[in-house]
C-alpha positions as YAML, in Angstrom:
chain: A
units: angstrom
residues:
- id: 1
  name: UNK
  ca: [-1.02, 8.01, 3.85]
- id: 2
  name: UNK
  ca: [2.43, 8.60, 2.38]
- id: 3
  name: UNK
  ca: [3.83, 9.08, 5.90]
- id: 4
  name: UNK
  ca: [2.30, 5.80, 7.07]
- id: 5
  name: UNK
  ca: [3.81, 3.94, 4.12]
- id: 6
  name: UNK
  ca: [7.21, 5.52, 4.79]
- id: 7
  name: UNK
  ca: [7.02, 4.50, 8.45]
- id: 8
  name: UNK
  ca: [6.04, 0.95, 7.45]
- id: 9
  name: UNK
  ca: [8.92, 0.76, 4.94]
- id: 10
  name: UNK
  ca: [11.34, 1.97, 7.64]
- id: 11
  name: UNK
  ca: [10.05, -0.70, 10.06]
- id: 12
  name: UNK
  ca: [10.38, -3.42, 7.41]
- id: 13
  name: UNK
  ca: [13.92, -2.26, 6.63]
- id: 14
  name: UNK
  ca: [14.83, -2.38, 10.34]
- id: 15
  name: UNK
  ca: [13.42, -5.90, 10.69]
- id: 16
  name: UNK
  ca: [15.23, -7.00, 7.50]
- id: 17
  name: UNK
  ca: [18.56, -5.68, 8.78]
- id: 18
  name: UNK
  ca: [18.14, -7.59, 12.02]
- id: 19
  name: UNK
  ca: [17.12, -10.78, 10.21]
- id: 20
  name: UNK
  ca: [20.07, -10.41, 7.83]
- id: 21
  name: UNK
  ca: [22.58, -10.01, 10.66]
- id: 22
  name: UNK
  ca: [21.12, -13.12, 12.33]
- id: 23
  name: UNK
  ca: [21.54, -14.94, 8.97]
- id: 24
  name: UNK
  ca: [17.81, -15.66, 8.72]
- id: 25
  name: UNK
  ca: [17.69, -14.06, 5.26]
- id: 26
  name: UNK
  ca: [20.47, -13.61, 2.73]
- id: 27
  name: UNK
  ca: [19.41, -10.27, 1.24]
- id: 28
  name: UNK
  ca: [16.86, -7.48, 1.28]
- id: 29
  name: UNK
  ca: [15.96, -4.18, -0.33]
- id: 30
  name: UNK
  ca: [13.30, -2.09, -1.96]
- id: 31
  name: UNK
  ca: [11.07, -3.92, -4.40]
- id: 32
  name: UNK
  ca: [10.27, -2.92, -7.95]
- id: 33
  name: UNK
  ca: [7.14, -1.08, -6.81]
- id: 34
  name: UNK
  ca: [6.97, 1.46, -4.00]
- id: 35
  name: UNK
  ca: [4.61, -0.75, -1.98]
- id: 36
  name: UNK
  ca: [6.85, -3.83, -2.18]
- id: 37
  name: UNK
  ca: [9.96, -5.05, -0.40]
- id: 38
  name: UNK
  ca: [12.33, -7.74, -1.60]
- id: 39
  name: UNK
  ca: [13.57, -10.41, 0.79]
- id: 40
  name: UNK
  ca: [15.97, -13.16, -0.25]
- id: 41
  name: UNK
  ca: [14.88, -16.07, 1.90]
- id: 42
  name: UNK
  ca: [15.86, -19.71, 1.46]
- id: 43
  name: UNK
  ca: [17.84, -18.70, -1.61]
- id: 44
  name: UNK
  ca: [14.83, -17.23, -3.42]
- id: 45
  name: UNK
  ca: [14.10, -13.54, -3.92]
- id: 46
  name: UNK
  ca: [10.54, -12.71, -2.93]
- id: 47
  name: UNK
  ca: [8.79, -9.45, -3.73]
- id: 48
  name: UNK
  ca: [6.23, -8.93, -0.99]
- id: 49
  name: UNK
  ca: [3.76, -6.16, -0.14]
- id: 50
  name: UNK
  ca: [5.11, -4.14, 2.79]
- id: 51
  name: UNK
  ca: [2.58, -5.52, 5.30]
- id: 52
  name: UNK
  ca: [3.36, -9.11, 4.29]
- id: 53
  name: UNK
  ca: [7.11, -8.45, 4.45]
- id: 54
  name: UNK
  ca: [6.71, -7.10, 7.98]
- id: 55
  name: UNK
  ca: [4.75, -10.20, 9.00]
- id: 56
  name: UNK
  ca: [7.25, -12.62, 7.46]
- id: 57
  name: UNK
  ca: [10.26, -10.89, 9.00]
- id: 58
  name: UNK
  ca: [8.61, -10.60, 12.41]
- id: 59
  name: UNK
  ca: [7.78, -14.31, 12.35]
- id: 60
  name: UNK
  ca: [11.34, -15.26, 11.37]
- id: 61
  name: UNK
  ca: [12.76, -13.14, 14.18]
- id: 62
  name: UNK
  ca: [10.32, -14.50, 16.77]
- id: 63
  name: UNK
  ca: [11.21, -18.09, 15.88]
- id: 64
  name: UNK
  ca: [14.92, -17.35, 16.17]
- id: 65
  name: UNK
  ca: [14.72, -16.16, 19.80]
...
């Protein structure tokens, strides 16, 4: 399970980097808990579970293309 969470975190980080470089988000990083990721979106920091962060970032990227 730890490996799956690490792979998910890596995927979320990759998506966040892409979204950041496209200026869709203004910041990103690990959340306070190991199962969270922080995304600064529309000027507000949001601490999201990893699965939700992946969904949000994927949606933002899809809409931008």
